[in-house]
């Protein structure tokens, strides 16, 4: 009777590679330990993961988790070892991951958190850029902005589409981020508070969410212009569902925004889209325009930007015109 090990070793290499590519990552790690030839074969096969979570712990420890059938045991290991294991996933340049979540929400004030992020960035920058589509950076306080930007720089700009974070980011931090080649390719951001943002930096994005202390009428107008095709403003053909969601910690001064709109020949008309909006929003303005639909025929469709405003929020989204007729 042929042993399982002999049976596996005698299989064609191309077949074994196909099997390896369909294994979950933990099974691949077990296979790597079987023999030198198995390890070398596994390293030739790209890894494709839906989600990786790097959870930061106390005393410079961390834990790597996968969305796929992960253990419930909350066991942490030296961060350096976890970083090496993480980098191993992307040793093959074709390996990719849809979502990377760096989770250290309660560890933001720990100086060791900065050390972990710096070590992670340094290790990733040593090799090829990693293919990650969405970065979620859940650290409640993080001031080492160059280290954070280096994490971004370690990623393939052709694949990174979304950055979500929760900490306050300074004007300098945004400038560092906007200077990367990744920024212009991004589709979505979800940030915490941004100090004194330059709204021109965000007008290429399809989905925008962050908080500011104050917002002036000119910046609201820039957002509207970037989403709507006015006669003198040609913008990107954003898909339906695109939005900007700006939270304001101080008074947004909606009357001054409306006055600014009037000065630009916008006919003001408060048209709430549902009855519950009446007490919640001071003004709901609809901007109707046309855009090329995303289909084979490149047909033109009628759409609207619905802009809702109150003293703590400026929210706009694009949808089909007949949805709220």
Coordinates of C-alpha atoms in Angstrom, one line a residue:
X1 CA 0.0 0.0 0.0
X2 CA 1.4 3.4 -1.0
X3 CA 1.9 5.8 1.9
X4 CA 0.2 9.2 1.8
X5 CA 3.6 10.9 1.7
X6 CA 4.8 8.8 -1.2
X7 CA 1.6 9.3 -3.1
X8 CA 1.8 13.1 -2.7
X9 CA 5.5 13.3 -3.7
X10 CA 4.8 11.3 -6.9
X11 CA 2.0 13.6 -8.1
X12 CA 2.8 15.9 -11.0
X13 CA 4.1 19.3 -9.9
X14 CA 1.5 21.3 -11.7
X15 CA -1.2 19.3 -10.0
X16 CA 0.4 19.8 -6.6
X17 CA 0.6 23.6 -7.2
X18 CA -3.1 23.6 -8.0
X19 CA -3.9 21.8 -4.7
X20 CA -1.7 24.2 -2.8
X21 CA -3.4 27.3 -4.2
X22 CA -6.7 26.0 -3.0
X23 CA -5.6 25.2 0.5
X24 CA -6.4 27.7 3.3
X25 CA -3.3 29.5 4.5
X26 CA -2.9 27.6 7.8
X27 CA -2.9 24.3 5.9
X28 CA -0.2 25.7 3.6
X29 CA 1.9 26.6 6.6
X30 CA 1.6 23.0 7.8
X31 CA 2.6 21.7 4.4
X32 CA 5.7 23.9 4.5
X33 CA 6.9 22.0 7.5
X34 CA 6.7 18.6 5.8
X35 CA 9.8 18.7 3.7
X36 CA 12.2 21.1 2.0
X37 CA 10.7 20.3 -1.4
X38 CA 7.2 21.0 -0.1
X39 CA 8.3 24.3 1.3
X40 CA 10.0 25.4 -1.9
X41 CA 6.9 24.3 -3.9
X42 CA 4.6 26.2 -1.5
X43 CA 6.7 29.4 -1.9
X44 CA 6.2 29.2 -5.7
X45 CA 2.4 29.4 -5.3
X46 CA 0.8 32.9 -4.7
X47 CA -1.4 33.3 -1.7
X48 CA -4.8 34.9 -2.0
X49 CA -6.5 36.0 1.2
X50 CA -9.7 37.9 1.9
X51 CA -8.6 39.4 5.2
X52 CA -5.6 39.6 7.5
X53 CA -5.8 41.2 10.9
X54 CA -2.7 42.2 12.7
X55 CA -3.8 42.7 16.3
X56 CA -1.4 44.6 18.6
X57 CA -1.0 43.6 22.2
X58 CA 1.0 44.6 25.3
X59 CA 4.8 44.6 25.6
X60 CA 5.5 44.6 21.9
X61 CA 3.4 41.6 21.1
X62 CA 1.0 41.0 18.3
X63 CA -1.3 38.3 16.8
X64 CA -2.1 37.6 13.1
X65 CA -5.6 36.4 12.4
X66 CA -7.5 35.4 9.3
X67 CA -11.2 35.7 8.6
X68 CA -11.2 32.1 7.6
X69 CA -12.0 29.8 10.6
X70 CA -9.6 31.4 13.0
X71 CA -8.9 30.2 16.5
X72 CA -10.8 31.8 19.4
X73 CA -7.7 31.7 21.6
X74 CA -6.4 35.2 22.1
X75 CA -2.7 34.3 22.1
X76 CA -0.1 36.9 21.4
X77 CA 3.5 36.4 20.2
X78 CA 6.6 38.7 19.9
X79 CA 5.8 41.3 17.3
X80 CA 9.0 40.7 15.4
X81 CA 8.0 37.1 14.8
X82 CA 4.5 38.0 13.7
X83 CA 5.9 40.6 11.3
X84 CA 8.2 38.0 9.7
X85 CA 5.2 35.6 9.3
X86 CA 3.2 38.4 7.7
X87 CA 6.0 39.2 5.3
X88 CA 6.2 35.5 4.4
X89 CA 2.7 35.7 3.0
X90 CA 3.8 38.2 0.4
X91 CA 7.2 36.6 -0.4
X92 CA 5.6 35.5 -3.7
X93 CA 5.1 38.8 -5.7
X94 CA 1.8 37.5 -7.0
X95 CA 0.3 37.1 -3.5
X96 CA -2.6 39.4 -2.6
X97 CA -5.0 40.3 0.2
X98 CA -8.3 42.1 -0.1
X99 CA -8.3 43.7 3.4
X100 CA -5.4 44.3 5.8
X101 CA -6.6 45.5 9.2
X102 CA -4.0 46.7 11.7
X103 CA -5.9 46.7 15.0
X104 CA -4.5 48.4 18.0
X105 CA -7.3 50.7 19.0
X106 CA -6.5 50.7 22.7
X107 CA -2.8 50.7 22.1
X108 CA -2.4 54.1 20.6
X109 CA -0.8 55.8 23.6
X110 CA 1.7 52.9 24.0
X111 CA 5.1 54.0 22.5
X112 CA 5.8 50.4 21.6
X113 CA 2.9 50.6 19.1
X114 CA 5.0 53.1 17.1
X115 CA 7.9 50.7 17.2
X116 CA 5.8 47.8 15.9
X117 CA 4.5 50.0 13.0
X118 CA 8.0 51.2 12.2
X119 CA 9.4 47.7 12.1
X120 CA 6.5 46.5 9.9
X121 CA 7.1 49.4 7.5
X122 CA 10.8 48.8 7.4
X123 CA 10.4 45.1 6.6
X124 CA 7.8 45.6 3.9
X125 CA 9.9 48.3 2.2
X126 CA 12.8 45.8 1.8
X127 CA 11.0 43.8 -0.9
X128 CA 8.5 44.2 -3.7
X129 CA 5.3 46.1 -3.0
X130 CA 2.5 44.1 -1.5
X131 CA -0.9 43.7 -3.2
X132 CA -3.5 44.9 -0.8
X133 CA -6.8 46.6 -1.9
X134 CA -8.0 48.0 1.4
X135 CA -6.1 49.2 4.5
X136 CA -7.9 49.6 7.8
X137 CA -5.7 51.2 10.5
X138 CA -7.5 51.1 13.8
X139 CA -5.2 52.9 16.2
X140 CA -6.9 55.6 18.2
X141 CA -3.9 57.8 18.6
X142 CA -0.9 57.8 16.3
X143 CA 1.5 60.6 15.8
X144 CA 4.3 58.9 13.8
X145 CA 2.8 59.9 10.5
X146 CA 5.9 59.1 8.4
X147 CA 5.7 55.5 9.6
X148 CA 2.1 55.3 8.6
X149 CA 2.8 56.7 5.2
X150 CA 5.7 54.2 4.8
X151 CA 3.1 51.4 5.3
X152 CA 1.2 52.9 2.4
X153 CA 4.4 53.2 0.3
X154 CA 5.0 49.5 0.8
X155 CA 1.8 48.7 -1.0
X156 CA 1.3 48.3 -4.8
X157 CA -0.5 51.6 -5.9
X158 CA -2.2 49.7 -8.7
X159 CA -4.1 47.6 -6.1
X160 CA -4.7 49.9 -3.1
X161 CA -8.1 51.4 -3.5
X162 CA -9.2 52.3 0.0
X163 CA -7.7 53.6 3.3
X164 CA -9.8 53.7 6.5
X165 CA -8.3 55.0 9.8
X166 CA -9.7 56.5 13.0
X167 CA -6.9 58.7 14.5
X168 CA -6.5 62.5 14.0
X169 CA -4.2 63.2 11.1
X170 CA -2.4 66.5 10.8
X171 CA -2.1 68.8 7.8
X172 CA 1.5 67.6 7.4
X173 CA 0.3 64.0 7.5
X174 CA -2.2 64.5 4.7
X175 CA 0.4 66.3 2.7
X176 CA 2.8 63.4 3.1
X177 CA 0.0 61.0 2.0
X178 CA -1.1 63.1 -0.9
X179 CA 2.5 63.2 -2.2
X180 CA 2.5 59.4 -2.7
X181 CA 1.7 57.9 -6.1
X182 CA -1.0 55.9 -4.3
X183 CA -3.1 58.9 -3.4
X184 CA -4.3 59.8 -6.9
X185 CA -5.4 56.1 -7.5
X186 CA -7.5 55.8 -4.4
X187 CA -11.2 55.5 -4.7
X188 CA -12.2 55.7 -1.0
X189 CA -11.0 57.2 2.3
X190 CA -12.6 57.1 5.7
X191 CA -10.5 59.2 8.2
X192 CA -10.9 60.5 11.7
X193 CA -10.4 64.2 12.2
X194 CA -8.2 66.1 9.7
X195 CA -6.5 69.3 10.8
X196 CA -6.9 72.1 8.4
X197 CA -7.5 70.0 5.2
X198 CA -6.9 71.1 1.7
X199 CA -10.2 70.0 0.0
X200 CA -8.6 70.1 -3.4
X201 CA -6.7 67.0 -2.3
X202 CA -9.9 65.0 -2.1
X203 CA -11.8 65.9 -5.2
X204 CA -10.6 62.9 -7.2
X205 CA -12.1 60.4 -4.7
X206 CA -15.4 58.5 -5.2
X207 CA -16.1 58.0 -1.5
X208 CA -15.0 60.5 1.1
X209 CA -15.6 60.5 4.9
X210 CA -13.7 62.5 7.6
X211 CA -14.2 65.0 10.3
X212 CA -13.1 68.7 10.6
X213 CA -13.4 71.4 13.2
X214 CA -14.9 73.9 10.7
X215 CA -15.8 74.0 7.1
X216 CA -16.3 77.1 4.9
X217 CA -18.7 77.6 2.0
X218 CA -15.8 77.5 -0.6
X219 CA -14.9 74.0 0.5
X220 CA -18.5 72.7 0.3
X221 CA -18.7 74.2 -3.2
X222 CA -15.5 72.4 -4.2
X223 CA -17.0 69.1 -3.2
X224 CA -20.2 69.8 -5.1
X225 CA -18.3 70.9 -8.2
X226 CA -16.1 67.7 -8.1
X227 CA -19.2 65.5 -8.0
X228 CA -21.5 67.4 -10.4
X229 CA -20.9 68.3 -14.1
X230 CA -21.6 72.0 -14.3
X231 CA -21.3 73.9 -17.6
X232 CA -17.8 75.1 -16.8
X233 CA -16.6 72.2 -14.6
X234 CA -15.7 68.8 -16.2
X235 CA -15.2 66.1 -13.6
X236 CA -14.6 62.4 -13.3
X237 CA -17.6 60.2 -14.2
X238 CA -18.3 59.0 -10.7
X239 CA -20.5 55.9 -10.3
X240 CA -23.8 55.9 -8.5
X241 CA -23.4 55.5 -4.8
X242 CA -20.4 57.9 -4.7
X243 CA -20.6 60.2 -1.7
X244 CA -18.9 62.7 0.6
X245 CA -19.7 62.7 4.3
X246 CA -18.0 65.5 6.3
X247 CA -18.6 65.8 10.1
X248 CA -18.1 69.2 11.7
X249 CA -17.3 69.6 15.4
X250 CA -18.1 73.3 15.3
X251 CA -21.0 75.1 13.6
X252 CA -21.1 74.5 9.8
X253 CA -23.1 77.8 9.3
X254 CA -25.5 76.5 6.7
X255 CA -26.9 80.0 5.9
X256 CA -23.5 81.2 4.8
X257 CA -23.2 78.1 2.6
X258 CA -26.6 78.7 1.0
X259 CA -25.7 82.4 0.4
X260 CA -22.5 81.3 -1.3
X261 CA -24.5 78.9 -3.6
X262 CA -26.9 81.8 -4.5
X263 CA -24.0 83.9 -5.5
X264 CA -23.1 81.2 -8.0
X265 CA -26.6 81.2 -9.5
X266 CA -27.8 78.1 -7.8
X267 CA -31.6 78.3 -7.3
X268 CA -32.1 77.2 -3.7
X269 CA -34.9 74.7 -3.1
X270 CA -35.2 72.6 0.1
X271 CA -36.4 69.2 -1.0
X272 CA -36.0 66.5 1.8
X273 CA -36.0 63.0 0.5
X274 CA -37.9 61.6 3.4
X275 CA -40.1 63.0 6.2
X276 CA -37.5 62.2 8.9
X277 CA -35.1 64.6 7.3
X278 CA -37.2 67.7 8.1
X279 CA -36.2 68.0 11.7
X280 CA -32.7 66.6 11.1
X281 CA -31.4 68.7 8.2
X282 CA -31.5 72.5 7.7
X283 CA -31.4 72.2 3.9
X284 CA -31.5 69.5 1.3
X285 CA -30.5 70.6 -2.2
X286 CA -30.7 68.5 -5.4
X287 CA -28.3 69.0 -8.2
X288 CA -29.5 67.3 -11.4
X289 CA -27.1 66.4 -14.2
X290 CA -26.3 63.6 -16.7
X291 CA -23.4 61.2 -16.9
X292 CA -22.3 58.3 -19.0
X293 CA -23.7 55.1 -17.6
X294 CA -21.4 52.2 -16.8
X295 CA -22.5 49.8 -19.5
X296 CA -21.4 48.5 -22.9
X297 CA -23.5 51.0 -24.8
X298 CA -22.1 54.1 -23.0
X299 CA -25.6 55.4 -22.6
X300 CA -26.3 58.7 -20.8
X301 CA -28.3 58.5 -17.6
X302 CA -30.0 61.2 -15.5
X303 CA -28.6 61.4 -12.0
X304 CA -28.7 63.7 -9.0
X305 CA -26.4 64.8 -6.2
X306 CA -28.4 65.0 -3.1
X307 CA -26.8 67.4 -0.6
X308 CA -28.0 67.4 3.0
X309 CA -26.7 70.0 5.5
X310 CA -27.0 70.8 9.1
X311 CA -24.7 72.4 11.7
X312 CA -22.7 69.3 12.2
X313 CA -22.8 67.5 8.9
X314 CA -22.4 68.0 5.1
X315 CA -23.4 64.9 3.3
X316 CA -23.9 64.4 -0.5
X317 CA -24.4 61.3 -2.6
X318 CA -25.1 60.5 -6.2
X319 CA -28.0 58.3 -7.3
X320 CA -30.4 57.9 -10.2
X321 CA -32.7 60.8 -10.8
X322 CA -35.9 58.7 -10.7
X323 CA -35.1 57.3 -7.3
X324 CA -36.3 60.4 -5.5
X325 CA -38.5 62.0 -8.1

